[in-house]
mmCIF file of C-alpha atoms and ligand atoms in Angstrom:
data_model
loop_
_atom_site.group_PDB
_atom_site.id
_atom_site.type_symbol
_atom_site.label_atom_id
_atom_site.label_comp_id
_atom_site.label_asym_id
_atom_site.label_seq_id
_atom_site.Cartn_x
_atom_site.Cartn_y
_atom_site.Cartn_z
ATOM 1 C CA MET A 12 75.995 44.527 134.896
ATOM 2 C CA ALA A 13 78.866 44.321 132.441
ATOM 3 C CA GLN A 14 78.113 41.907 129.629
ATOM 4 C CA VAL A 15 79.196 40.871 126.157
ATOM 5 C CA SER A 16 77.814 42.723 123.174
ATOM 6 C CA GLY A 17 74.576 41.577 121.576
ATOM 7 C CA ARG A 18 76.635 40.811 118.494
ATOM 8 C CA ILE A 19 78.662 38.173 120.309
ATOM 9 C CA ALA A 20 75.830 36.959 122.544
ATOM 10 C CA SER A 21 73.811 36.034 119.459
ATOM 11 C CA LEU A 22 76.706 34.153 117.873
ATOM 12 C CA ALA A 23 76.578 30.341 117.989
ATOM 13 C CA VAL A 24 79.624 28.327 119.003
ATOM 14 C CA SER A 25 81.229 26.495 116.063
ATOM 15 C CA GLU A 26 79.668 23.034 116.377
ATOM 16 C CA THR A 27 82.440 21.322 114.408
ATOM 17 C CA LEU A 28 85.085 22.675 116.759
ATOM 18 C CA ALA A 29 82.903 22.064 119.838
ATOM 19 C CA MET A 30 82.327 18.378 119.006
ATOM 20 C CA SER A 31 86.005 17.927 118.351
ATOM 21 C CA GLN A 32 86.834 19.492 121.705
ATOM 22 C CA LYS A 33 84.346 17.199 123.481
ATOM 23 C CA SER A 34 85.918 14.238 121.768
ATOM 24 C CA ASN A 35 89.376 15.357 122.932
ATOM 25 C CA GLU A 36 88.102 15.769 126.509
ATOM 26 C CA LEU A 37 86.808 12.183 126.520
ATOM 27 C CA LYS A 38 90.102 11.008 125.037
ATOM 28 C CA ALA A 39 91.969 12.806 127.863
ATOM 29 C CA GLN A 40 89.870 10.767 130.319
ATOM 30 C CA GLY A 41 91.325 7.629 128.726
ATOM 31 C CA ILE A 42 88.288 6.808 126.551
ATOM 32 C CA ASN A 43 89.136 5.485 123.114
ATOM 33 C CA VAL A 44 87.128 7.922 120.989
ATOM 34 C CA ILE A 45 87.352 7.935 117.197
ATOM 35 C CA ASN A 46 87.051 11.537 116.081
ATOM 36 C CA LEU A 47 85.124 11.940 112.834
ATOM 37 C CA SER A 48 83.859 15.385 113.814
ATOM 38 C CA VAL A 49 86.280 18.058 112.717
ATOM 39 C CA GLY A 50 87.203 18.216 109.053
ATOM 40 C CA GLU A 51 90.946 18.238 108.670
ATOM 41 C CA PRO A 52 93.382 16.017 106.803
ATOM 42 C CA ASP A 53 95.108 13.493 109.071
ATOM 43 C CA PHE A 54 98.328 13.738 107.036
ATOM 44 C CA PHE A 55 101.411 15.632 108.110
ATOM 45 C CA THR A 56 102.384 18.709 106.121
ATOM 46 C CA PRO A 57 104.705 17.574 103.282
ATOM 47 C CA ALA A 58 108.442 17.793 104.063
ATOM 48 C CA HIS A 59 109.387 20.355 101.401
ATOM 49 C CA ILE A 60 106.788 22.763 102.808
ATOM 50 C CA LYS A 61 108.055 22.316 106.362
ATOM 51 C CA ASP A 62 111.622 22.868 105.104
ATOM 52 C CA ALA A 63 110.589 26.149 103.504
ATOM 53 C CA ALA A 64 109.133 27.280 106.840
ATOM 54 C CA LYS A 65 112.330 26.339 108.701
ATOM 55 C CA LYS A 66 114.359 28.223 106.129
ATOM 56 C CA ALA A 67 112.097 31.253 106.530
ATOM 57 C CA ILE A 68 112.764 31.256 110.270
ATOM 58 C CA ASP A 69 116.519 30.986 109.713
ATOM 59 C CA GLU A 70 116.418 33.745 107.125
ATOM 60 C CA ASN A 71 114.618 36.028 109.559
ATOM 61 C CA PHE A 72 111.225 36.327 107.962
ATOM 62 C CA SER A 73 110.159 37.565 111.349
ATOM 63 C CA PHE A 74 108.830 41.020 110.587
ATOM 64 C CA TYR A 75 105.351 42.237 109.786
ATOM 65 C CA THR A 76 104.441 41.248 106.254
ATOM 66 C CA PRO A 77 102.482 43.428 103.843
ATOM 67 C CA VAL A 78 98.801 43.309 104.919
ATOM 68 C CA PRO A 79 97.663 41.276 101.861
ATOM 69 C CA GLY A 80 100.690 38.955 102.071
ATOM 70 C CA TYR A 81 104.175 38.847 100.533
ATOM 71 C CA LEU A 82 104.177 39.770 96.867
ATOM 72 C CA SER A 83 106.028 36.525 96.082
ATOM 73 C CA LEU A 84 103.194 34.480 97.632
ATOM 74 C CA ARG A 85 100.509 36.450 95.820
ATOM 75 C CA GLN A 86 102.420 35.954 92.576
ATOM 76 C CA ALA A 87 102.565 32.203 93.289
ATOM 77 C CA ILE A 88 98.779 32.196 93.864
ATOM 78 C CA CYS A 89 98.220 34.077 90.573
ATOM 79 C CA LYS A 90 100.342 31.437 88.829
ATOM 80 C CA LYS A 91 98.263 28.686 90.402
ATOM 81 C CA LEU A 92 95.022 30.378 89.292
ATOM 82 C CA GLU A 93 96.357 30.735 85.755
ATOM 83 C CA LYS A 94 97.751 27.209 85.498
ATOM 84 C CA GLU A 95 95.074 25.208 87.312
ATOM 85 C CA ASN A 96 91.974 27.300 86.710
ATOM 86 C CA GLY A 97 92.720 29.276 83.550
ATOM 87 C CA LEU A 98 91.936 32.480 85.460
ATOM 88 C CA SER A 99 93.890 35.688 85.184
ATOM 89 C CA TYR A 100 94.426 37.736 88.360
ATOM 90 C CA LYS A 101 96.924 40.422 89.353
ATOM 91 C CA PRO A 102 98.734 40.105 92.714
ATOM 92 C CA GLU A 103 96.859 43.217 93.926
ATOM 93 C CA GLN A 104 93.644 41.203 93.674
ATOM 94 C CA ILE A 105 94.866 38.557 96.123
ATOM 95 C CA ILE A 106 94.453 39.002 99.890
ATOM 96 C CA CYS A 107 96.046 36.372 102.141
ATOM 97 C CA SER A 108 94.467 35.856 105.539
ATOM 98 C CA ASN A 109 94.465 33.699 108.658
ATOM 99 C CA GLY A 110 92.850 30.768 106.928
ATOM 100 C CA ALA A 111 90.058 30.670 104.385
ATOM 101 C CA LYS A 112 87.787 31.277 107.365
ATOM 102 C CA GLN A 113 89.013 34.851 107.692
ATOM 103 C CA ALA A 114 88.888 35.273 103.921
ATOM 104 C CA VAL A 115 85.155 34.390 103.866
ATOM 105 C CA CYS A 116 84.500 36.700 106.815
ATOM 106 C CA ASN A 117 86.493 39.523 105.201
ATOM 107 C CA ALA A 118 84.417 39.174 102.041
ATOM 108 C CA LEU A 119 81.108 39.228 103.916
ATOM 109 C CA LEU A 120 82.089 42.157 106.145
ATOM 110 C CA THR A 121 83.190 44.037 103.061
ATOM 111 C CA VAL A 122 80.037 43.713 100.972
ATOM 112 C CA VAL A 123 77.167 43.220 103.436
ATOM 113 C CA ASP A 124 75.429 46.143 105.105
ATOM 114 C CA LYS A 125 72.905 45.913 107.911
ATOM 115 C CA GLY A 126 69.752 44.163 106.690
ATOM 116 C CA ASP A 127 71.266 42.980 103.395
ATOM 117 C CA GLU A 128 70.375 39.442 102.397
ATOM 118 C CA VAL A 129 72.928 36.737 101.766
ATOM 119 C CA ILE A 130 71.762 33.596 99.984
ATOM 120 C CA ILE A 131 73.227 30.427 101.409
ATOM 121 C CA PRO A 132 72.351 27.086 99.825
ATOM 122 C CA ALA A 133 72.088 24.457 102.560
ATOM 123 C CA PRO A 134 73.401 22.105 103.782
ATOM 124 C CA CYS A 135 76.132 24.650 104.391
ATOM 125 C CA TRP A 136 79.299 25.005 106.390
ATOM 126 C CA VAL A 137 78.659 26.001 110.017
ATOM 127 C CA SER A 138 80.342 29.402 109.937
ATOM 128 C CA TYR A 139 78.652 31.158 107.012
ATOM 129 C CA ILE A 140 75.458 32.051 108.848
ATOM 130 C CA GLU A 141 77.304 33.253 111.930
ATOM 131 C CA MET A 142 79.579 35.416 109.784
ATOM 132 C CA VAL A 143 76.553 36.962 108.086
ATOM 133 C CA LYS A 144 75.257 37.756 111.598
ATOM 134 C CA LEU A 145 78.539 39.495 112.397
ATOM 135 C CA ALA A 146 78.047 41.603 109.278
ATOM 136 C CA GLU A 147 74.493 42.375 110.512
ATOM 137 C CA GLY A 148 73.091 40.817 107.364
ATOM 138 C CA LYS A 149 70.257 38.340 107.002
ATOM 139 C CA SER A 150 70.885 34.798 105.789
ATOM 140 C CA VAL A 151 68.417 33.451 103.269
ATOM 141 C CA VAL A 152 68.833 29.701 103.334
ATOM 142 C CA ILE A 153 67.846 27.619 100.305
ATOM 143 C CA ARG A 154 67.143 24.049 101.380
ATOM 144 C CA THR A 155 68.311 21.145 99.258
ATOM 145 C CA GLY A 156 68.150 17.443 100.090
ATOM 146 C CA ILE A 157 69.813 14.203 99.198
ATOM 147 C CA GLU A 158 67.309 13.645 96.323
ATOM 148 C CA GLN A 159 68.873 16.558 94.406
ATOM 149 C CA ASP A 160 72.412 15.664 95.509
ATOM 150 C CA PHE A 161 72.260 18.731 97.766
ATOM 151 C CA LYS A 162 72.738 21.113 94.859
ATOM 152 C CA VAL A 163 70.710 24.262 94.410
ATOM 153 C CA THR A 164 69.019 24.669 91.017
ATOM 154 C CA ALA A 165 68.892 27.829 88.935
ATOM 155 C CA SER A 166 65.167 28.203 89.600
ATOM 156 C CA GLN A 167 65.632 27.789 93.370
ATOM 157 C CA LEU A 168 68.328 30.450 93.260
ATOM 158 C CA GLU A 169 66.223 32.863 91.261
ATOM 159 C CA ALA A 170 63.245 32.394 93.585
ATOM 160 C CA ALA A 171 65.402 33.377 96.573
ATOM 161 C CA ILE A 172 66.669 36.616 95.049
ATOM 162 C CA THR A 173 65.086 39.869 96.240
ATOM 163 C CA PRO A 174 66.049 43.520 95.795
ATOM 164 C CA LYS A 175 67.923 43.184 99.107
ATOM 165 C CA THR A 176 70.121 40.280 97.984
ATOM 166 C CA ARG A 177 73.731 41.336 98.255
ATOM 167 C CA ALA A 178 75.681 38.070 98.094
ATOM 168 C CA LEU A 179 75.552 34.349 97.433
ATOM 169 C CA VAL A 180 77.880 31.934 99.208
ATOM 170 C CA LEU A 181 78.466 28.864 97.081
ATOM 171 C CA CYS A 182 80.705 26.039 98.299
ATOM 172 C CA SER A 183 81.888 23.430 95.793
ATOM 173 C CA PRO A 184 83.123 20.812 96.531
ATOM 174 C CA SER A 185 80.801 21.152 99.486
ATOM 175 C CA ASN A 186 81.278 20.880 103.199
ATOM 176 C CA PRO A 187 79.261 19.045 104.579
ATOM 177 C CA THR A 188 77.855 17.067 101.618
ATOM 178 C CA GLY A 189 80.823 16.490 99.293
ATOM 179 C CA SER A 190 78.649 17.467 96.321
ATOM 180 C CA ILE A 191 80.310 19.150 93.352
ATOM 181 C CA TYR A 192 78.623 21.439 90.847
ATOM 182 C CA SER A 193 79.337 20.513 87.228
ATOM 183 C CA LYS A 194 80.299 23.151 84.675
ATOM 184 C CA GLU A 195 76.753 23.049 83.256
ATOM 185 C CA GLU A 196 75.185 23.481 86.702
ATOM 186 C CA LEU A 197 77.469 26.428 87.442
ATOM 187 C CA LYS A 198 76.676 27.959 84.065
ATOM 188 C CA ALA A 199 72.936 27.755 84.823
ATOM 189 C CA LEU A 200 73.519 29.586 88.131
ATOM 190 C CA ALA A 201 75.773 32.128 86.401
ATOM 191 C CA ASP A 202 73.032 32.810 83.829
ATOM 192 C CA VAL A 203 70.641 33.720 86.647
ATOM 193 C CA LEU A 204 73.234 35.819 88.465
ATOM 194 C CA ALA A 205 74.092 37.690 85.267
ATOM 195 C CA LYS A 206 70.640 39.286 85.502
ATOM 196 C CA TYR A 207 71.332 40.718 88.968
ATOM 197 C CA PRO A 208 74.433 42.913 88.843
ATOM 198 C CA ASN A 209 74.320 43.819 92.559
ATOM 199 C CA ILE A 210 74.983 40.285 93.765
ATOM 200 C CA ILE A 211 78.513 39.290 94.793
ATOM 201 C CA ILE A 212 79.309 35.593 94.464
ATOM 202 C CA ILE A 213 81.530 34.228 97.226
ATOM 203 C CA ALA A 214 82.830 30.954 95.799
ATOM 204 C CA ASP A 215 84.332 28.832 98.564
ATOM 205 C CA GLU A 216 86.721 26.464 96.775
ATOM 206 C CA ILE A 217 88.756 25.311 99.777
ATOM 207 C CA TYR A 218 88.125 21.647 98.786
ATOM 208 C CA GLU A 219 89.178 22.233 95.168
ATOM 209 C CA HIS A 220 91.839 19.538 95.205
ATOM 210 C CA ILE A 221 89.764 16.902 96.963
ATOM 211 C CA ASN A 222 87.715 16.051 93.909
ATOM 212 C CA TYR A 223 86.978 12.493 92.741
ATOM 213 C CA LEU A 224 85.362 13.485 89.450
ATOM 214 C CA GLY A 225 88.250 15.185 87.716
ATOM 215 C CA LYS A 226 88.875 18.814 86.929
ATOM 216 C CA HIS A 227 87.731 21.515 89.325
ATOM 217 C CA GLU A 228 85.215 23.934 87.869
ATOM 218 C CA SER A 229 85.060 27.468 89.241
ATOM 219 C CA ILE A 230 82.055 29.734 88.812
ATOM 220 C CA ALA A 231 84.614 32.507 88.186
ATOM 221 C CA GLN A 232 85.188 31.079 84.694
ATOM 222 C CA PHE A 233 82.007 32.693 83.338
ATOM 223 C CA SER A 234 82.816 36.096 81.901
ATOM 224 C CA GLU A 235 79.292 37.430 82.408
ATOM 225 C CA ILE A 236 79.776 37.398 86.201
ATOM 226 C CA ASN A 237 83.486 37.033 86.903
ATOM 227 C CA ASP A 238 83.911 40.689 87.841
ATOM 228 C CA ARG A 239 81.655 39.900 90.834
ATOM 229 C CA VAL A 240 83.153 36.608 91.999
ATOM 230 C CA VAL A 241 85.311 36.328 95.108
ATOM 231 C CA ILE A 242 87.206 33.035 95.072
ATOM 232 C CA ILE A 243 88.073 31.664 98.508
ATOM 233 C CA ASN A 244 90.826 29.089 98.835
ATOM 234 C CA GLY A 245 93.853 28.217 100.948
ATOM 235 C CA VAL A 246 96.385 25.595 101.896
ATOM 236 C CA SER A 247 94.538 23.959 104.825
ATOM 237 C CA LYS A 248 92.939 21.056 102.979
ATOM 238 C CA ALA A 249 95.023 20.532 99.827
ATOM 239 C CA TYR A 250 98.392 20.584 101.598
ATOM 240 C CA ALA A 251 97.363 19.315 105.054
ATOM 241 C CA MET A 252 98.129 22.679 106.684
ATOM 242 C CA THR A 253 95.097 23.437 108.854
ATOM 243 C CA GLY A 254 97.176 24.705 111.771
ATOM 244 C CA TRP A 255 99.312 27.028 109.669
ATOM 245 C CA ARG A 256 96.305 29.328 109.144
ATOM 246 C CA LEU A 257 96.826 30.500 105.618
ATOM 247 C CA GLY A 258 93.947 31.148 103.249
ATOM 248 C CA TRP A 259 93.278 33.739 100.575
ATOM 249 C CA MET A 260 90.770 35.400 98.313
ATOM 250 C CA ALA A 261 91.026 36.363 94.662
ATOM 251 C CA ALA A 262 88.628 39.217 94.152
ATOM 252 C CA PRO A 263 87.607 42.186 92.024
ATOM 253 C CA GLN A 264 90.004 45.036 92.784
ATOM 254 C CA TRP A 265 87.495 47.130 94.748
ATOM 255 C CA ILE A 266 86.716 44.216 97.090
ATOM 256 C CA ALA A 267 90.391 43.280 97.474
ATOM 257 C CA SER A 268 91.272 46.891 98.326
ATOM 258 C CA ALA A 269 88.451 47.080 100.869
ATOM 259 C CA CYS A 270 89.534 43.793 102.484
ATOM 260 C CA ASN A 271 93.080 45.101 102.623
ATOM 261 C CA LYS A 272 91.809 48.114 104.586
ATOM 262 C CA LEU A 273 89.691 45.906 106.880
ATOM 263 C CA GLN A 274 92.484 43.449 107.552
ATOM 264 C CA GLY A 275 94.961 46.286 108.097
ATOM 265 C CA GLN A 276 92.900 47.431 111.068
ATOM 266 C CA TYR A 277 91.929 44.014 112.305
ATOM 267 C CA THR A 278 94.658 41.392 112.043
ATOM 268 C CA SER A 279 97.425 42.701 109.711
ATOM 269 C CA GLY A 280 99.144 40.233 107.399
ATOM 270 C CA ALA A 281 99.014 36.486 108.069
ATOM 271 C CA SER A 282 101.961 34.724 109.735
ATOM 272 C CA SER A 283 105.196 35.361 107.822
ATOM 273 C CA ILE A 284 106.402 31.777 108.272
ATOM 274 C CA SER A 285 103.102 30.310 107.070
ATOM 275 C CA GLN A 286 103.228 32.565 104.032
ATOM 276 C CA LYS A 287 106.668 31.290 103.053
ATOM 277 C CA ALA A 288 105.450 27.726 103.605
ATOM 278 C CA ALA A 289 102.382 28.355 101.419
ATOM 279 C CA GLU A 290 104.578 29.817 98.699
ATOM 280 C CA ALA A 291 106.587 26.586 98.680
ATOM 281 C CA ALA A 292 103.333 24.609 98.573
ATOM 282 C CA TYR A 293 102.115 26.419 95.464
ATOM 283 C CA LEU A 294 105.440 26.519 93.638
ATOM 284 C CA GLY A 295 106.616 23.004 94.592
ATOM 285 C CA ASP A 296 105.859 19.528 93.332
ATOM 286 C CA GLN A 297 102.094 18.821 93.424
ATOM 287 C CA GLN A 298 102.505 15.055 93.789
ATOM 288 C CA CYS A 299 101.734 15.260 97.522
ATOM 289 C CA VAL A 300 98.309 16.738 96.742
ATOM 290 C CA GLU A 301 97.530 13.872 94.385
ATOM 291 C CA GLU A 302 98.684 11.251 96.893
ATOM 292 C CA MET A 303 96.400 12.648 99.589
ATOM 293 C CA ARG A 304 93.511 12.912 97.126
ATOM 294 C CA GLN A 305 93.915 9.252 96.243
ATOM 295 C CA ALA A 306 93.876 8.287 99.916
ATOM 296 C CA PHE A 307 90.655 10.272 100.468
ATOM 297 C CA PHE A 308 89.162 8.678 97.348
ATOM 298 C CA ARG A 309 89.848 5.177 98.683
ATOM 299 C CA ARG A 310 88.440 6.112 102.083
ATOM 300 C CA ARG A 311 85.346 7.596 100.445
ATOM 301 C CA ASP A 312 84.569 4.238 98.857
ATOM 302 C CA LEU A 313 85.238 2.468 102.148
ATOM 303 C CA ILE A 314 82.969 4.648 104.281
ATOM 304 C CA VAL A 315 80.192 4.682 101.664
ATOM 305 C CA LYS A 316 80.230 0.878 101.573
ATOM 306 C CA LEU A 317 80.212 0.502 105.358
ATOM 307 C CA ALA A 318 77.667 3.240 106.066
ATOM 308 C CA SER A 319 75.336 1.798 103.412
ATOM 309 C CA GLU A 320 75.099 -1.322 105.559
ATOM 310 C CA ILE A 321 73.745 0.676 108.513
ATOM 311 C CA GLU A 322 69.999 0.339 108.899
ATOM 312 C CA GLY A 323 68.044 3.554 108.386
ATOM 313 C CA PHE A 324 70.843 5.619 106.814
ATOM 314 C CA LYS A 325 70.233 7.135 103.388
ATOM 315 C CA ILE A 326 73.605 7.716 101.796
ATOM 316 C CA ASN A 327 74.789 9.992 99.010
ATOM 317 C CA LYS A 328 78.067 9.212 97.298
ATOM 318 C CA PRO A 329 80.156 12.334 97.854
ATOM 319 C CA ASP A 330 82.131 13.446 94.788
ATOM 320 C CA GLY A 331 84.632 15.500 96.757
ATOM 321 C CA ALA A 332 85.801 16.860 100.146
ATOM 322 C CA PHE A 333 86.050 14.285 102.951
ATOM 323 C CA TYR A 334 82.619 14.171 104.520
ATOM 324 C CA LEU A 335 79.775 11.675 104.437
ATOM 325 C CA PHE A 336 76.357 13.183 105.139
ATOM 326 C CA PRO A 337 73.762 10.447 105.691
ATOM 327 C CA GLU A 338 70.095 11.171 106.213
ATOM 328 C CA CYS A 339 69.343 9.765 109.667
ATOM 329 C CA SER A 340 65.734 10.760 110.446
ATOM 330 C CA TYR A 341 64.935 7.042 110.908
ATOM 331 C CA TYR A 342 66.509 7.331 114.364
ATOM 332 C CA LEU A 343 64.874 10.572 115.488
ATOM 333 C CA GLY A 344 62.213 9.909 118.117
ATOM 334 C CA LYS A 345 63.771 6.570 119.148
ATOM 335 C CA SER A 346 65.089 5.881 122.666
ATOM 336 C CA TYR A 347 67.623 3.844 124.584
ATOM 337 C CA ASN A 348 67.569 3.385 128.385
ATOM 338 C CA GLY A 349 65.114 6.251 128.804
ATOM 339 C CA ARG A 350 67.254 8.581 126.634
ATOM 340 C CA LYS A 351 65.184 9.938 123.766
ATOM 341 C CA ILE A 352 66.829 11.130 120.564
ATOM 342 C CA GLU A 353 64.940 14.241 119.501
ATOM 343 C CA THR A 354 67.413 15.831 117.091
ATOM 344 C CA SER A 355 70.442 14.914 115.007
ATOM 345 C CA ALA A 356 72.540 16.813 117.581
ATOM 346 C CA ASP A 357 71.160 14.395 120.225
ATOM 347 C CA LEU A 358 72.080 11.547 117.908
ATOM 348 C CA ALA A 359 75.639 12.839 117.530
ATOM 349 C CA MET A 360 75.933 13.138 121.327
ATOM 350 C CA PHE A 361 74.534 9.616 121.761
ATOM 351 C CA LEU A 362 77.072 8.252 119.274
ATOM 352 C CA LEU A 363 79.852 10.028 121.140
ATOM 353 C CA GLU A 364 78.843 8.977 124.651
ATOM 354 C CA GLU A 365 77.543 5.463 123.897
ATOM 355 C CA GLY A 366 79.583 4.522 120.836
ATOM 356 C CA HIS A 367 82.677 6.676 121.324
ATOM 357 C CA VAL A 368 82.514 8.026 117.800
ATOM 358 C CA ALA A 369 82.517 11.804 117.387
ATOM 359 C CA CYS A 370 80.509 13.287 114.507
ATOM 360 C CA VAL A 371 78.388 16.418 114.020
ATOM 361 C CA GLY A 372 74.590 16.701 113.941
ATOM 362 C CA GLY A 373 73.108 18.194 110.781
ATOM 363 C CA LEU A 374 71.364 21.124 112.437
ATOM 364 C CA ALA A 375 74.686 22.977 112.579
ATOM 365 C CA PHE A 376 74.710 22.737 108.770
ATOM 366 C CA GLU A 377 71.048 23.781 108.432
ATOM 367 C CA ALA A 378 70.070 20.176 107.674
ATOM 368 C CA PRO A 379 68.390 18.754 110.785
ATOM 369 C CA ASP A 380 67.739 15.257 109.396
ATOM 370 C CA TYR A 381 71.386 14.542 108.614
ATOM 371 C CA ILE A 382 74.613 13.786 110.392
ATOM 372 C CA ARG A 383 78.189 14.437 109.273
ATOM 373 C CA PHE A 384 81.134 12.075 109.460
ATOM 374 C CA SER A 385 84.577 13.279 108.399
ATOM 375 C CA TYR A 386 86.508 10.415 106.825
ATOM 376 C CA ALA A 387 89.865 12.187 106.859
ATOM 377 C CA THR A 388 91.265 9.415 109.001
ATOM 378 C CA SER A 389 92.836 5.982 108.622
ATOM 379 C CA ASP A 390 91.068 2.987 107.057
ATOM 380 C CA GLU A 391 91.289 1.223 110.444
ATOM 381 C CA ASN A 392 89.549 4.134 112.166
ATOM 382 C CA ILE A 393 86.845 4.259 109.500
ATOM 383 C CA ILE A 394 86.188 0.511 109.797
ATOM 384 C CA GLU A 395 86.097 0.569 113.599
ATOM 385 C CA ALA A 396 83.999 3.757 113.707
ATOM 386 C CA MET A 397 81.339 2.420 111.319
ATOM 387 C CA LYS A 398 81.189 -0.825 113.319
ATOM 388 C CA ARG A 399 80.607 1.185 116.499
ATOM 389 C CA VAL A 400 78.011 3.427 114.830
ATOM 390 C CA LYS A 401 76.124 0.402 113.533
ATOM 391 C CA GLU A 402 76.129 -1.340 116.929
ATOM 392 C CA THR A 403 75.242 1.816 118.853
ATOM 393 C CA LEU A 404 72.372 2.811 116.587
ATOM 394 C CA ALA A 405 70.977 -0.713 116.810
ATOM 395 C CA LYS A 406 70.321 -0.054 120.518
ATOM 396 C CA LEU A 407 67.776 2.646 119.662
ATOM 397 C CA LYS A 408 64.191 1.401 119.673
HETATM 398 N N1 PMP B 26 85.344 26.874 104.091
HETATM 399 C C1 PMP B 26 84.932 25.632 104.339
HETATM 400 C C2 PMP B 26 83.803 25.077 103.527
HETATM 401 C C3 PMP B 26 85.525 24.864 105.337
HETATM 402 O O1 PMP B 26 85.117 23.627 105.560
HETATM 403 C C4 PMP B 26 86.545 25.441 106.110
HETATM 404 C C5 PMP B 26 87.092 24.695 107.290
HETATM 405 N N2 PMP B 26 88.129 23.983 107.020
HETATM 406 C C6 PMP B 26 86.983 26.714 105.795
HETATM 407 C C7 PMP B 26 86.345 27.418 104.796
HETATM 408 C C8 PMP B 26 88.093 27.381 106.536
HETATM 409 O O2 PMP B 26 89.328 26.787 106.300
HETATM 410 P P1 PMP B 26 90.672 27.360 106.895
HETATM 411 O O3 PMP B 26 90.329 28.558 107.708
HETATM 412 O O4 PMP B 26 91.285 26.279 107.693
HETATM 413 O O5 PMP B 26 91.529 27.722 105.715
HETATM 414 N N1 LIG B 27 85.922 23.408 108.393
HETATM 415 C C1 LIG B 27 86.247 22.235 109.153
HETATM 416 C C2 LIG B 27 84.971 21.530 109.544
HETATM 417 O O1 LIG B 27 83.939 21.831 109.038
HETATM 418 C C3 LIG B 27 87.113 22.617 110.327
HETATM 419 C C4 LIG B 27 86.417 23.197 111.501
HETATM 420 C C5 LIG B 27 85.890 24.544 111.232
HETATM 421 O O2 LIG B 27 86.702 25.426 110.944
HETATM 422 O O3 LIG B 27 84.689 24.689 111.305
HETATM 423 O O4 LIG B 27 85.005 20.644 110.326
#
């Protein structure tokens, strides 16, 4: 019988997107669900960026773009890297894609061969492991918990390295934990990586601008490894542009050239209109980024305060991104009305169906004792959602 390939059959559905879809289905049935599942800013794209897109349409930017993106956009990204990160890249080293998601996947497909190992510190974003599967690689997950602020140490990293290690995927600020590696912590990891010249470092910095500590630190700043770092970033989070699908990588030339070849066969250049909008985002006034950051900062404090009042939750104070990742094992094994909560995915489903709050169970992030709430929503929604979570969890005995 005709069937899908083993490659696709073995692929998990994106849990973040699936929970969000379930939440939307309940909403369509008239149920007042508060959606804290998917991670995307609730703000509208700033006006000057939308204007640039409208202008691009009127000026007929309607043709195929160069595969890696318009030169003007790649120049704008190089300027951003120079100005904000003190990093020097040539436009040929930048590849724009359909979101940072494609940029991560491009990088993995480009460097991972069948059986190669990719180190992924967990908790980790849902898609990394599935992308490694697509590349026929093997994920080597390093577990970290709330007691170490979910950050991998140099000795943990070194212990995970084998002759087959081909890449490390490091996300800071982190989805789903909000943890941020300090310059010293990154330096300690870089010192280990310097000893292993075959390892490519995929540094996912998509939450760069949602940082409550101060300056963003990139692992690409360390000269001993920076010829092996692939920076991943994009406009989705910083400029509230998730639907525009525009991300990019800044990479060593040989990786950028290989991704250019891959993308040329697979998707071609990203949307022309989104590229012109992203160019305006990078070259325009950055005040909008700061305003959104401040709103997330305020909401971080609000959700931390409210979630800390919920019995059984162990809370970390996230330093960036817009996720809270409480430890919730207190509730595993408890029941309500004959419904037993075995896993954090069960708990997320219980909160959705009984409490009408959508969130994501930790298993999808390789952290089964945790649960993720996205607080990229209004203060009112956060207050109401935490009230519902508290009341709903109190039913479990
Ligand atoms: N990396 C991380 C850690 C993410 O959370 C996401 C999802 N927003 C992405 C990459 C992909 O972002 P996008 O494709 O919207 O640019
Ligand atoms: N990255 C966001 C999240 O984790 C958006 C959904 C996705 O692409 O997975 O919720």
